[in-house]
């Protein structure tokens, strides 16, 4: 899979042509030559072409999630990061996501637990504990994105992670990681010694 590198506007418009036909170049220009803007608009589809593009994003996201149901997520951090970046792409508001895992650290379900504003989200530990019990989860991974583009976790992010970790420990659910995503950048609490 090739990732973003310095594209030409004609090549980008050609990719969009499958969805928008002869209007692809106009769509690309109206998005200021930005894939982030294209994905953002696809999150709120308003025509059949945008709906088709949104479906393509959903298929990609589900493909990553399916892969995580068959392998130990601790052995697959790159796939976890790809899944999360795809999940958050184009969302202009903070979303707090929980990946619920079984005893073998395979994905049971990934869910948007809470949705917030551009700069914050209210997270309720009780609801996460309740859902972990319902799903018979043995472990969880948290993630949220910073639409502002700053990937560094805040002190509030660290405090929330400690609270959630303590609450889940009471019901024997391990917190394996908390990822902060900002565009293509990802910070892992576990990798950076914050967990």
C-alpha positions as a Markdown table, in Angstrom:
| # | Residue | x | y | z |
|---|---|---|---|---|
| 1 | Unk | 0.0 | 0.0 | 0.0 |
| 2 | Unk | 1.5 | 3.3 | -1.0 |
| 3 | Unk | 1.2 | 6.2 | 1.4 |
| 4 | Unk | 1.0 | 9.9 | 0.8 |
| 5 | Unk | 3.9 | 11.5 | -0.9 |
| 6 | Unk | 4.1 | 14.7 | -2.9 |
| 7 | Unk | 1.3 | 14.0 | -5.5 |
| 8 | Unk | 0.3 | 15.9 | -8.6 |
| 9 | Unk | -3.2 | 17.4 | -8.7 |
| 10 | Unk | -4.0 | 15.4 | -11.9 |
| 11 | Unk | -3.1 | 12.1 | -10.2 |
| 12 | Unk | -5.2 | 13.0 | -7.2 |
| 13 | Unk | -8.2 | 14.1 | -9.3 |
| 14 | Unk | -7.8 | 10.8 | -11.2 |
| 15 | Unk | -8.2 | 8.8 | -7.9 |
| 16 | Unk | -11.4 | 10.8 | -7.2 |
| 17 | Unk | -12.7 | 10.2 | -10.8 |
| 18 | Unk | -14.0 | 6.7 | -9.8 |
| 19 | Unk | -16.4 | 8.5 | -7.4 |
| 20 | Unk | -17.1 | 11.8 | -9.1 |
| 21 | Unk | -16.6 | 11.2 | -12.8 |
| 22 | Unk | -15.8 | 14.3 | -14.8 |
| 23 | Unk | -16.4 | 16.5 | -11.7 |
| 24 | Unk | -13.4 | 14.9 | -9.9 |
| 25 | Unk | -11.0 | 17.8 | -10.7 |
| 26 | Unk | -13.5 | 20.3 | -9.4 |
| 27 | Unk | -14.0 | 18.3 | -6.2 |
| 28 | Unk | -10.2 | 18.1 | -5.7 |
| 29 | Unk | -9.9 | 21.9 | -6.2 |
| 30 | Unk | -12.8 | 22.7 | -3.9 |
| 31 | Unk | -11.0 | 20.7 | -1.2 |
| 32 | Unk | -7.9 | 22.9 | -1.7 |
| 33 | Unk | -5.9 | 19.9 | -2.9 |
| 34 | Unk | -6.2 | 18.3 | 0.6 |
| 35 | Unk | -7.0 | 14.6 | 1.3 |
| 36 | Unk | -7.9 | 15.6 | 4.8 |
| 37 | Unk | -10.6 | 17.8 | 3.5 |
| 38 | Unk | -11.8 | 15.1 | 1.1 |
| 39 | Unk | -12.1 | 12.6 | 4.0 |
| 40 | Unk | -13.7 | 15.2 | 6.2 |
| 41 | Unk | -16.4 | 15.8 | 3.6 |
| 42 | Unk | -16.9 | 12.1 | 3.2 |
| 43 | Unk | -17.7 | 11.8 | 6.9 |
| 44 | Unk | -20.9 | 13.7 | 6.1 |
| 45 | Unk | -21.9 | 12.3 | 2.8 |
| 46 | Unk | -24.5 | 14.3 | 0.9 |
| 47 | Unk | -24.6 | 12.8 | -2.6 |
| 48 | Unk | -24.3 | 9.2 | -3.9 |
| 49 | Unk | -20.7 | 9.8 | -4.9 |
| 50 | Unk | -19.7 | 11.1 | -1.4 |
| 51 | Unk | -21.7 | 8.1 | 0.1 |
| 52 | Unk | -19.6 | 5.7 | -2.0 |
| 53 | Unk | -16.4 | 7.4 | -0.8 |
| 54 | Unk | -17.6 | 7.1 | 2.8 |
| 55 | Unk | -18.3 | 3.4 | 2.2 |
| 56 | Unk | -14.7 | 3.0 | 1.0 |
| 57 | Unk | -13.4 | 4.5 | 4.2 |
| 58 | Unk | -15.6 | 2.3 | 6.3 |
| 59 | Unk | -14.5 | -0.8 | 4.4 |
| 60 | Unk | -10.8 | 0.1 | 5.0 |
| 61 | Unk | -11.5 | 0.7 | 8.7 |
| 62 | Unk | -13.4 | -2.6 | 9.1 |
| 63 | Unk | -10.6 | -4.4 | 7.3 |
| 64 | Unk | -8.1 | -3.2 | 10.0 |
| 65 | Unk | -10.5 | -4.1 | 12.7 |
| 66 | Unk | -11.1 | -7.6 | 11.3 |
| 67 | Unk | -7.3 | -8.2 | 11.2 |
| 68 | Unk | -7.2 | -7.2 | 14.9 |
| 69 | Unk | -9.8 | -9.9 | 15.8 |
| 70 | Unk | -7.4 | -12.6 | 14.7 |
| 71 | Unk | -4.1 | -11.5 | 16.3 |
| 72 | Unk | -2.7 | -10.3 | 19.6 |
| 73 | Unk | -2.8 | -6.5 | 19.4 |
| 74 | Unk | 0.4 | -6.3 | 21.4 |
| 75 | Unk | 2.1 | -8.0 | 18.5 |
| 76 | Unk | 0.4 | -5.7 | 16.0 |
| 77 | Unk | 0.9 | -2.0 | 17.1 |
| 78 | Unk | 1.3 | -0.8 | 13.5 |
| 79 | Unk | -2.2 | -2.2 | 12.6 |
| 80 | Unk | -3.7 | -0.7 | 15.7 |
| 81 | Unk | -2.3 | 2.7 | 14.8 |
| 82 | Unk | -3.5 | 2.3 | 11.2 |
| 83 | Unk | -7.0 | 1.4 | 12.4 |
| 84 | Unk | -7.1 | 4.4 | 14.7 |
| 85 | Unk | -5.7 | 6.9 | 12.2 |
| 86 | Unk | -8.4 | 5.6 | 9.7 |
| 87 | Unk | -11.1 | 5.8 | 12.4 |
| 88 | Unk | -10.2 | 9.4 | 13.3 |
| 89 | Unk | -9.5 | 10.7 | 9.8 |
| 90 | Unk | -11.6 | 13.7 | 8.8 |
| 91 | Unk | -13.4 | 14.1 | 12.2 |
| 92 | Unk | -13.3 | 17.7 | 13.3 |
| 93 | Unk | -14.2 | 16.9 | 16.9 |
| 94 | Unk | -12.6 | 14.9 | 19.7 |
| 95 | Unk | -13.8 | 11.3 | 19.9 |
| 96 | Unk | -12.8 | 8.9 | 22.7 |
| 97 | Unk | -12.6 | 5.3 | 21.4 |
| 98 | Unk | -12.3 | 2.1 | 23.4 |
| 99 | Unk | -10.9 | -1.2 | 21.9 |
| 100 | Unk | -12.3 | -4.0 | 24.0 |
| 101 | Unk | -10.1 | -7.1 | 24.0 |
| 102 | Unk | -10.5 | -10.8 | 25.0 |
| 103 | Unk | -8.0 | -12.7 | 27.2 |
| 104 | Unk | -5.8 | -13.4 | 24.1 |
| 105 | Unk | -5.7 | -9.6 | 23.4 |
| 106 | Unk | -7.8 | -10.1 | 20.2 |
| 107 | Unk | -10.3 | -7.3 | 19.4 |
| 108 | Unk | -13.8 | -8.0 | 20.6 |
| 109 | Unk | -15.2 | -4.6 | 19.5 |
| 110 | Unk | -14.0 | -1.1 | 18.9 |
| 111 | Unk | -16.5 | 1.6 | 19.9 |
| 112 | Unk | -16.8 | 5.3 | 20.0 |
| 113 | Unk | -17.5 | 5.8 | 23.7 |
| 114 | Unk | -17.8 | 9.6 | 23.8 |
| 115 | Unk | -17.8 | 12.5 | 21.4 |
| 116 | Unk | -16.8 | 16.0 | 22.3 |
| 117 | Unk | -15.9 | 19.3 | 20.8 |
| 118 | Unk | -12.8 | 20.5 | 19.0 |
| 119 | Unk | -10.7 | 20.6 | 22.2 |
| 120 | Unk | -12.3 | 18.3 | 24.7 |
| 121 | Unk | -14.4 | 15.3 | 25.5 |
| 122 | Unk | -16.2 | 14.2 | 28.7 |
| 123 | Unk | -15.4 | 10.6 | 29.5 |
| 124 | Unk | -17.3 | 8.7 | 32.2 |
| 125 | Unk | -15.4 | 5.8 | 33.7 |
| 126 | Unk | -18.6 | 4.1 | 35.0 |
| 127 | Unk | -19.8 | 3.7 | 31.4 |
| 128 | Unk | -16.5 | 2.2 | 30.2 |
| 129 | Unk | -16.5 | -0.3 | 33.1 |
| 130 | Unk | -20.1 | -1.3 | 32.5 |
| 131 | Unk | -19.4 | -1.9 | 28.8 |
| 132 | Unk | -16.2 | -3.9 | 29.5 |
| 133 | Unk | -18.2 | -6.2 | 31.8 |
| 134 | Unk | -21.0 | -6.5 | 29.2 |
| 135 | Unk | -18.5 | -7.6 | 26.5 |
| 136 | Unk | -16.5 | -9.8 | 28.9 |
| 137 | Unk | -13.4 | -7.9 | 28.1 |
| 138 | Unk | -10.1 | -8.8 | 29.7 |
| 139 | Unk | -8.3 | -5.7 | 28.5 |
| 140 | Unk | -8.8 | -2.4 | 26.8 |
| 141 | Unk | -6.9 | 0.1 | 24.7 |
| 142 | Unk | -8.1 | 3.7 | 24.8 |
| 143 | Unk | -7.6 | 6.3 | 22.1 |
| 144 | Unk | -8.7 | 9.8 | 21.3 |
| 145 | Unk | -7.6 | 12.3 | 18.7 |
| 146 | Unk | -6.6 | 15.9 | 18.9 |
| 147 | Unk | -8.2 | 17.7 | 15.9 |
| 148 | Unk | -5.9 | 20.7 | 16.7 |
| 149 | Unk | -2.9 | 18.7 | 15.3 |
| 150 | Unk | -0.9 | 18.7 | 18.6 |
| 151 | Unk | -0.2 | 15.0 | 19.3 |
| 152 | Unk | 1.4 | 15.4 | 22.8 |
| 153 | Unk | -0.9 | 14.1 | 25.5 |
| 154 | Unk | -2.1 | 16.7 | 28.0 |
| 155 | Unk | -1.9 | 16.4 | 31.8 |
| 156 | Unk | -5.7 | 15.9 | 31.7 |
| 157 | Unk | -5.2 | 13.0 | 29.3 |
| 158 | Unk | -2.7 | 11.4 | 31.7 |
| 159 | Unk | -5.0 | 12.0 | 34.7 |
| 160 | Unk | -8.0 | 10.4 | 32.9 |
| 161 | Unk | -5.9 | 7.4 | 32.0 |
| 162 | Unk | -4.9 | 6.9 | 35.6 |
| 163 | Unk | -8.6 | 7.1 | 36.7 |
| 164 | Unk | -9.8 | 4.7 | 34.1 |
| 165 | Unk | -7.0 | 2.3 | 34.9 |
| 166 | Unk | -7.9 | 2.3 | 38.6 |
| 167 | Unk | -11.6 | 1.8 | 37.8 |
| 168 | Unk | -11.1 | -1.0 | 35.4 |
| 169 | Unk | -8.6 | -2.8 | 37.8 |
| 170 | Unk | -11.5 | -3.2 | 40.2 |
| 171 | Unk | -13.1 | -5.6 | 37.7 |
| 172 | Unk | -9.9 | -7.2 | 36.5 |
| 173 | Unk | -9.7 | -5.5 | 33.2 |
| 174 | Unk | -6.2 | -4.4 | 32.1 |
| 175 | Unk | -5.5 | -1.1 | 30.4 |
| 176 | Unk | -2.8 | -2.0 | 27.7 |
| 177 | Unk | -2.4 | 1.5 | 26.1 |
| 178 | Unk | -3.8 | 4.9 | 25.4 |
| 179 | Unk | -3.1 | 6.4 | 22.0 |
| 180 | Unk | -3.4 | 10.0 | 21.1 |
| 181 | Unk | -3.8 | 10.6 | 17.4 |
| 182 | Unk | -3.3 | 13.9 | 15.5 |
| 183 | Unk | -3.4 | 13.5 | 11.8 |
| 184 | Unk | -0.7 | 10.9 | 10.8 |
| 185 | Unk | 1.0 | 11.2 | 14.2 |
| 186 | Unk | 0.4 | 8.9 | 17.1 |
| 187 | Unk | 1.7 | 8.8 | 20.6 |
| 188 | Unk | 1.4 | 5.7 | 22.7 |
| 189 | Unk | 1.2 | 6.0 | 26.5 |
| 190 | Unk | 2.8 | 2.6 | 26.9 |
| 191 | Unk | 5.7 | 3.3 | 24.5 |
| 192 | Unk | 6.4 | 6.7 | 26.1 |
| 193 | Unk | 6.3 | 5.4 | 29.7 |
| 194 | Unk | 3.1 | 7.2 | 30.7 |
| 195 | Unk | 1.1 | 4.1 | 31.5 |
